[in-house]
Short mmCIF file of C-alpha atoms and ligand atoms in Angstrom, two decimals:
data_model
loop_
_atom_site.label_atom_id
_atom_site.label_comp_id
_atom_site.label_asym_id
_atom_site.label_seq_id
_atom_site.Cartn_x
_atom_site.Cartn_y
_atom_site.Cartn_z
CA MET A 1 52.42 -14.09 -45.87
CA GLU A 2 49.80 -15.75 -43.61
CA PRO A 3 50.04 -14.76 -39.95
CA VAL A 4 51.04 -17.55 -37.54
CA SER A 5 48.36 -17.69 -34.86
CA SER A 6 49.13 -19.22 -31.50
CA SER A 7 45.55 -20.56 -31.27
CA SER A 8 45.54 -22.37 -34.63
CA SER A 9 45.32 -26.14 -34.29
CA THR A 10 47.17 -26.99 -37.53
CA PRO A 11 50.80 -25.97 -37.35
CA LYS A 12 52.22 -24.03 -40.26
CA VAL A 13 54.85 -26.28 -41.82
CA PHE A 14 57.96 -24.63 -43.24
CA SER A 15 60.51 -26.53 -45.27
CA SER A 16 62.33 -23.44 -46.54
CA PRO A 17 64.84 -21.96 -44.05
CA GLN A 18 64.54 -18.56 -45.75
CA GLU A 19 60.72 -18.47 -45.42
CA LEU A 20 60.89 -19.61 -41.80
CA SER A 21 63.45 -16.95 -41.01
CA GLU A 22 61.32 -14.17 -42.52
CA VAL A 23 58.20 -15.23 -40.67
CA THR A 24 59.96 -15.65 -37.32
CA ALA A 25 61.69 -12.28 -37.68
CA GLU A 26 58.25 -10.69 -38.08
CA ILE A 27 56.91 -12.53 -35.02
CA ARG A 28 59.84 -11.31 -32.95
CA SER A 29 59.38 -7.75 -34.07
CA SER A 30 55.73 -7.95 -32.95
CA GLY A 31 57.11 -8.46 -29.40
CA LYS A 32 56.32 -12.18 -29.05
CA ARG A 33 58.74 -14.75 -27.71
CA ILE A 34 59.61 -17.79 -29.79
CA ALA A 35 60.04 -21.15 -28.06
CA LEU A 36 61.95 -23.79 -30.07
CA VAL A 37 61.97 -27.53 -29.56
CA PRO A 38 64.66 -29.08 -31.78
CA THR A 39 64.04 -32.74 -32.62
CA MET A 40 64.99 -35.46 -35.11
CA GLY A 41 61.37 -36.61 -35.30
CA ALA A 42 59.89 -40.08 -34.53
CA LEU A 43 58.21 -38.18 -31.77
CA HIS A 44 57.25 -39.79 -28.47
CA GLU A 45 56.08 -38.59 -25.06
CA GLY A 46 59.62 -37.38 -24.23
CA HIS A 47 59.54 -34.92 -27.10
CA LEU A 48 55.93 -33.99 -26.38
CA THR A 49 56.84 -33.16 -22.78
CA LEU A 50 59.32 -30.64 -24.11
CA VAL A 51 56.59 -29.25 -26.35
CA ARG A 52 54.16 -28.94 -23.45
CA ALA A 53 56.74 -27.07 -21.41
CA ALA A 54 57.26 -24.69 -24.34
CA LYS A 55 53.51 -24.22 -24.68
CA LYS A 56 53.35 -23.04 -21.05
CA MET A 57 55.40 -19.97 -21.92
CA GLU A 58 53.42 -16.76 -22.02
CA ASN A 59 53.25 -14.62 -25.12
CA ALA A 60 55.18 -17.18 -27.07
CA VAL A 61 54.88 -18.91 -30.41
CA VAL A 62 56.01 -22.55 -30.31
CA ALA A 63 58.16 -23.95 -33.09
CA VAL A 64 59.31 -27.56 -33.42
CA SER A 65 62.02 -28.58 -35.88
CA ILE A 66 62.16 -32.08 -37.30
CA PHE A 67 65.45 -32.80 -38.93
CA VAL A 68 67.62 -35.89 -38.94
CA ASN A 69 70.89 -34.02 -38.92
CA PRO A 70 73.51 -35.84 -41.01
CA LEU A 71 76.28 -33.77 -39.44
CA GLN A 72 75.88 -35.43 -36.07
CA PHE A 73 75.99 -39.04 -37.32
CA GLY A 74 79.22 -40.95 -37.72
CA PRO A 75 79.92 -43.01 -40.86
CA ASP A 76 78.97 -46.30 -39.14
CA GLU A 77 75.88 -44.92 -37.42
CA ASP A 78 72.21 -45.22 -38.16
CA LEU A 79 71.58 -42.12 -40.32
CA ASP A 80 69.93 -44.08 -43.10
CA THR A 81 67.78 -46.29 -40.89
CA TYR A 82 66.87 -43.62 -38.29
CA PRO A 83 63.04 -43.70 -38.04
CA ARG A 84 61.29 -41.05 -40.09
CA THR A 85 57.57 -40.64 -39.36
CA MET A 86 56.86 -37.11 -40.55
CA GLU A 87 53.08 -37.38 -41.05
CA ASP A 88 52.51 -38.92 -37.65
CA ASP A 89 54.82 -36.38 -36.04
CA ILE A 90 52.98 -33.40 -37.52
CA ALA A 91 49.61 -34.91 -36.42
CA LYS A 92 50.97 -35.20 -32.85
CA LEU A 93 52.27 -31.64 -32.92
CA ALA A 94 48.91 -30.43 -34.19
CA GLU A 95 47.25 -32.10 -31.20
CA GLU A 96 49.63 -30.25 -28.87
CA GLY A 97 48.71 -26.92 -30.51
CA VAL A 98 52.19 -26.25 -31.87
CA ASP A 99 52.29 -23.13 -34.10
CA MET A 100 55.14 -23.89 -36.50
CA VAL A 101 56.99 -26.97 -37.64
CA PHE A 102 60.27 -26.66 -39.50
CA THR A 103 61.15 -29.62 -41.76
CA PRO A 104 64.27 -28.70 -43.71
CA THR A 105 66.28 -31.05 -45.90
CA PRO A 106 70.03 -31.71 -45.66
CA GLU A 107 70.40 -29.88 -48.96
CA THR A 108 68.80 -26.68 -47.70
CA MET A 109 70.57 -26.77 -44.32
CA TYR A 110 73.96 -27.65 -45.83
CA PRO A 111 74.00 -26.32 -49.40
CA ASN A 112 77.07 -26.64 -51.55
CA GLY A 113 79.78 -24.51 -50.10
CA PHE A 114 78.72 -24.97 -46.48
CA ARG A 115 81.94 -24.83 -44.44
CA THR A 116 81.54 -23.30 -41.02
CA THR A 117 80.92 -25.47 -37.98
CA ILE A 118 80.96 -25.04 -34.20
CA ASP A 119 84.00 -26.44 -32.43
CA PRO A 120 82.81 -27.46 -28.95
CA GLY A 121 85.10 -27.39 -25.91
CA PRO A 122 87.00 -30.41 -24.55
CA LEU A 123 83.94 -32.03 -22.94
CA ALA A 124 82.80 -33.01 -26.46
CA LYS A 125 85.66 -35.54 -26.65
CA GLU A 126 84.59 -37.36 -23.48
CA LEU A 127 81.73 -39.75 -22.61
CA GLU A 128 79.61 -39.85 -25.80
CA GLY A 129 82.32 -38.02 -27.68
CA ALA A 130 84.85 -40.75 -27.02
CA THR A 131 83.06 -43.10 -29.42
CA ARG A 132 81.16 -40.49 -31.45
CA PRO A 133 83.78 -38.04 -32.68
CA GLY A 134 82.16 -35.09 -34.38
CA HIS A 135 78.74 -35.83 -32.91
CA PHE A 136 78.60 -32.77 -30.70
CA ALA A 137 80.14 -30.49 -33.31
CA GLY A 138 77.27 -31.60 -35.56
CA ALA A 139 74.61 -31.17 -32.92
CA LEU A 140 75.83 -27.72 -31.82
CA THR A 141 76.19 -26.56 -35.44
CA VAL A 142 72.66 -27.57 -36.39
CA CYS A 143 71.18 -26.03 -33.23
CA THR A 144 73.06 -22.75 -33.84
CA LYS A 145 71.52 -22.66 -37.31
CA LEU A 146 68.08 -23.50 -35.87
CA PHE A 147 68.41 -20.79 -33.20
CA SER A 148 69.34 -18.31 -35.83
CA LEU A 149 66.64 -19.31 -38.38
CA THR A 150 63.82 -19.41 -35.81
CA HIS A 151 64.93 -16.24 -33.98
CA CYS A 152 64.04 -18.17 -30.82
CA THR A 153 64.19 -16.56 -27.40
CA ASP A 154 63.94 -19.92 -25.63
CA ALA A 155 64.88 -23.45 -26.51
CA PHE A 156 63.90 -26.69 -24.77
CA PHE A 157 66.24 -29.70 -24.38
CA GLY A 158 65.78 -33.01 -22.62
CA GLU A 159 68.08 -34.23 -19.90
CA LYS A 160 67.95 -37.57 -21.80
CA ASP A 161 70.85 -36.18 -23.80
CA TYR A 162 72.52 -34.74 -20.76
CA GLN A 163 75.93 -34.12 -22.28
CA GLN A 164 74.32 -32.39 -25.28
CA LEU A 165 72.40 -30.17 -22.88
CA ILE A 166 75.53 -29.18 -20.96
CA LEU A 167 77.49 -28.51 -24.19
CA MET A 168 74.58 -26.47 -25.48
CA GLN A 169 74.62 -24.45 -22.23
CA GLU A 170 78.39 -23.94 -22.56
CA MET A 171 77.96 -22.72 -26.14
CA VAL A 172 75.13 -20.33 -25.27
CA GLU A 173 77.25 -18.86 -22.48
CA ASP A 174 80.59 -18.82 -24.31
CA LEU A 175 79.16 -17.29 -27.49
CA ASN A 176 76.66 -15.04 -25.73
CA LEU A 177 73.76 -16.42 -27.77
CA PRO A 178 70.68 -14.39 -26.94
CA LEU A 179 68.39 -17.17 -25.75
CA THR A 180 67.46 -19.10 -22.63
CA LEU A 181 67.74 -22.89 -22.48
CA HIS A 182 65.20 -24.88 -20.57
CA PRO A 183 66.29 -28.37 -19.39
CA ILE A 184 63.47 -30.91 -19.09
CA PRO A 185 63.70 -34.07 -16.94
CA ILE A 186 63.84 -37.51 -18.63
CA VAL A 187 60.49 -39.11 -19.43
CA ARG A 188 60.49 -42.86 -18.77
CA GLU A 189 58.22 -45.76 -19.51
CA ASN A 190 56.59 -47.44 -16.48
CA SER A 191 59.41 -49.99 -16.74
CA GLY A 192 61.91 -47.21 -16.12
CA LEU A 193 63.24 -47.30 -19.69
CA ALA A 194 64.02 -43.77 -20.91
CA LEU A 195 61.90 -43.02 -23.97
CA SER A 196 64.00 -42.79 -27.12
CA SER A 197 63.29 -42.87 -30.83
CA ARG A 198 65.84 -45.69 -30.98
CA ASN A 199 63.81 -47.91 -28.63
CA ARG A 200 61.82 -48.97 -31.66
CA TYR A 201 64.89 -50.88 -32.89
CA LEU A 202 64.60 -53.20 -29.86
CA SER A 203 63.02 -56.66 -29.98
CA VAL A 204 60.70 -57.61 -27.07
CA GLU A 205 63.59 -59.43 -25.36
CA GLU A 206 65.98 -56.53 -25.90
CA ASN A 207 63.40 -54.08 -24.59
CA GLU A 208 63.25 -56.13 -21.38
CA LEU A 209 67.04 -56.03 -21.11
CA ALA A 210 67.04 -52.28 -21.79
CA THR A 211 64.96 -51.72 -18.64
CA LYS A 212 68.00 -52.96 -16.67
CA LEU A 213 69.88 -49.80 -17.58
CA SER A 214 67.67 -47.52 -15.54
CA GLU A 215 67.51 -50.13 -12.76
CA ALA A 216 71.31 -50.04 -12.65
CA LEU A 217 71.21 -46.24 -12.36
CA TYR A 218 68.72 -46.51 -9.51
CA ALA A 219 71.13 -48.98 -7.83
CA GLY A 220 73.82 -46.28 -8.20
CA ARG A 221 71.50 -43.65 -6.77
CA LYS A 222 70.80 -45.86 -3.76
CA ALA A 223 74.53 -46.32 -3.19
CA ALA A 224 74.86 -42.53 -3.19
CA ASP A 225 71.97 -42.16 -0.80
CA ASP A 226 73.71 -44.70 1.47
CA GLY A 227 76.71 -42.34 1.57
CA LEU A 228 79.05 -44.47 -0.52
CA THR A 229 81.99 -43.05 -2.42
CA ALA A 230 82.07 -42.13 -6.14
CA GLY A 231 83.97 -45.35 -6.90
CA GLU A 232 81.51 -47.43 -4.98
CA ILE A 233 78.54 -45.79 -6.69
CA ARG A 234 79.99 -46.66 -10.10
CA GLY A 235 80.75 -50.12 -8.78
CA ALA A 236 77.11 -50.56 -7.77
CA VAL A 237 75.99 -49.82 -11.34
CA PHE A 238 78.53 -52.23 -12.80
CA SER A 239 77.66 -55.04 -10.39
CA TYR A 240 73.98 -54.60 -11.11
CA LEU A 241 74.65 -54.91 -14.86
CA GLU A 242 76.99 -57.87 -14.42
CA GLN A 243 73.87 -60.00 -14.01
CA PHE A 244 73.05 -59.34 -17.65
CA PRO A 245 76.08 -60.28 -19.75
CA GLU A 246 74.08 -59.62 -22.97
CA ILE A 247 74.34 -55.92 -22.14
CA ASP A 248 77.54 -54.58 -23.62
CA ILE A 249 78.52 -51.63 -21.38
CA GLU A 250 80.40 -48.80 -23.09
CA TYR A 251 80.81 -46.52 -20.08
CA VAL A 252 79.45 -45.81 -16.65
CA GLU A 253 80.62 -42.53 -15.20
CA LEU A 254 79.84 -40.27 -12.27
CA ARG A 255 80.41 -36.60 -12.99
CA ASP A 256 79.45 -33.34 -11.34
CA ALA A 257 76.32 -31.64 -12.62
CA ARG A 258 78.27 -29.78 -15.33
CA LEU A 259 80.06 -32.99 -16.21
CA GLY A 260 83.32 -32.04 -14.61
CA LYS A 261 85.44 -34.91 -13.31
CA ILE A 262 84.72 -35.99 -9.72
CA GLU A 263 88.49 -35.93 -8.99
CA ASP A 264 88.43 -32.17 -9.63
CA LEU A 265 85.46 -31.52 -7.37
CA THR A 266 86.24 -29.26 -4.43
CA ASP A 267 82.74 -28.95 -3.01
CA THR A 268 81.94 -30.72 0.23
CA GLY A 269 78.67 -31.78 1.83
CA GLU A 270 75.84 -32.88 -0.45
CA VAL A 271 76.82 -32.38 -4.10
CA GLU A 272 74.42 -32.86 -7.00
CA CYS A 273 76.07 -35.14 -9.52
CA ARG A 274 75.13 -37.12 -12.66
CA LEU A 275 75.52 -40.81 -13.24
CA LEU A 276 75.70 -41.54 -16.93
CA LEU A 277 75.93 -44.69 -19.02
CA ALA A 278 75.95 -45.98 -22.58
CA ALA A 279 75.47 -49.56 -23.58
CA ARG A 280 74.73 -51.71 -26.59
CA ILE A 281 71.88 -54.21 -26.59
CA GLY A 282 72.11 -56.20 -29.78
CA SER A 283 72.89 -53.64 -32.43
CA THR A 284 71.18 -50.78 -30.60
CA ARG A 285 73.18 -48.24 -28.66
CA LEU A 286 71.32 -46.67 -25.74
CA ILE A 287 72.18 -43.93 -23.29
CA ASP A 288 70.68 -43.01 -19.95
CA ASN A 289 71.54 -40.86 -16.93
CA MET A 290 70.24 -39.89 -13.51
CA GLY A 291 70.88 -37.22 -10.90
CA VAL A 292 72.49 -38.53 -7.70
CA THR A 293 73.47 -36.72 -4.50
CA LEU A 294 77.07 -37.42 -3.54
CA GLN A 295 77.98 -37.02 0.14
CA ARG A 296 81.51 -35.68 0.65
P1 AMP B 1 66.02 -36.25 -30.52
O1 AMP B 1 64.82 -36.27 -31.44
O2 AMP B 1 66.41 -37.62 -30.05
O3 AMP B 1 67.16 -35.44 -31.06
O4 AMP B 1 65.55 -35.50 -29.22
C1 AMP B 1 65.07 -34.18 -29.28
C2 AMP B 1 64.97 -33.62 -27.90
O5 AMP B 1 64.08 -34.43 -27.11
C3 AMP B 1 66.31 -33.63 -27.18
O6 AMP B 1 66.44 -32.42 -26.42
C4 AMP B 1 66.22 -34.81 -26.29
O7 AMP B 1 66.99 -34.75 -25.12
C5 AMP B 1 64.73 -34.79 -25.93
N1 AMP B 1 64.30 -36.13 -25.46
C6 AMP B 1 64.40 -37.27 -26.11
N2 AMP B 1 63.93 -38.32 -25.37
C7 AMP B 1 63.58 -37.77 -24.20
C8 AMP B 1 63.07 -38.30 -23.00
N3 AMP B 1 62.83 -39.60 -22.83
N4 AMP B 1 62.80 -37.45 -21.98
C9 AMP B 1 63.06 -36.12 -22.13
N5 AMP B 1 63.55 -35.57 -23.23
C10 AMP B 1 63.79 -36.37 -24.25
#
């Protein structure tokens, strides 16, 4: 088996889970850390920012997985049309000096007889989970498999999928998984639009409308900075978005930093919270979120 060198510029690409697992077990037994960046591909600067953070770790081999995970898509979602740009993705990862890329297929990840899945806690039924039942069970299940197959010591997740990040943290704590999660702030375009693989579904006009989502969150943040209440902060986001009736709002919610309900918050003073939203623009569903400081 060829050694995986952290200075090589062409990543070693694994499609076989078994082969990946054998190689990463050897790397771990040599005393190196393994930093994993799980993705669904169609890579953009958001993903690459996670990769660069992983690359900063000392004594670590960096692995990126590219897998459009069927388990986390609902029956009416975009599994079939989700952008797949494997060659481009691997070229980008080579440029970043990534050591290993894992590109499994649904058949090798979920062979006949696959039965066991992760059952997330109650938070998985709220926010995104309210309209995407099974989404987080699918995401946590695939990541558990990826953690196990890559033998990773560290895994990097974007705050773009804030609820996923919190649920991942809950799982790592609850199940004592032996790895450290590293949250990475959202990367935005100059317009404020959070980078997303799904942005490529947007027409020029829809892209312009999509920039209003982050503007609405900034309006909410300003309301928080002005000392307004949780209800008023949410109201500020809604009234900003009211100007754009083409935006179909699914939810706007203010939660504490671990996504607990604000009604249950007992802290006083300045409390770090999260303002989260989901909306449809045309047929594209987008999510965004932002940290805000609530004064209580
Ligand atoms: P995905 O390919 O959409 O599953 O995303 C893979 C990882 O990249 C997840 O941890 C995402 O949260 C993260 N990510 C996606 N977009 C961004 C962004 N704009 N900024 C930061 N992280 C991101």
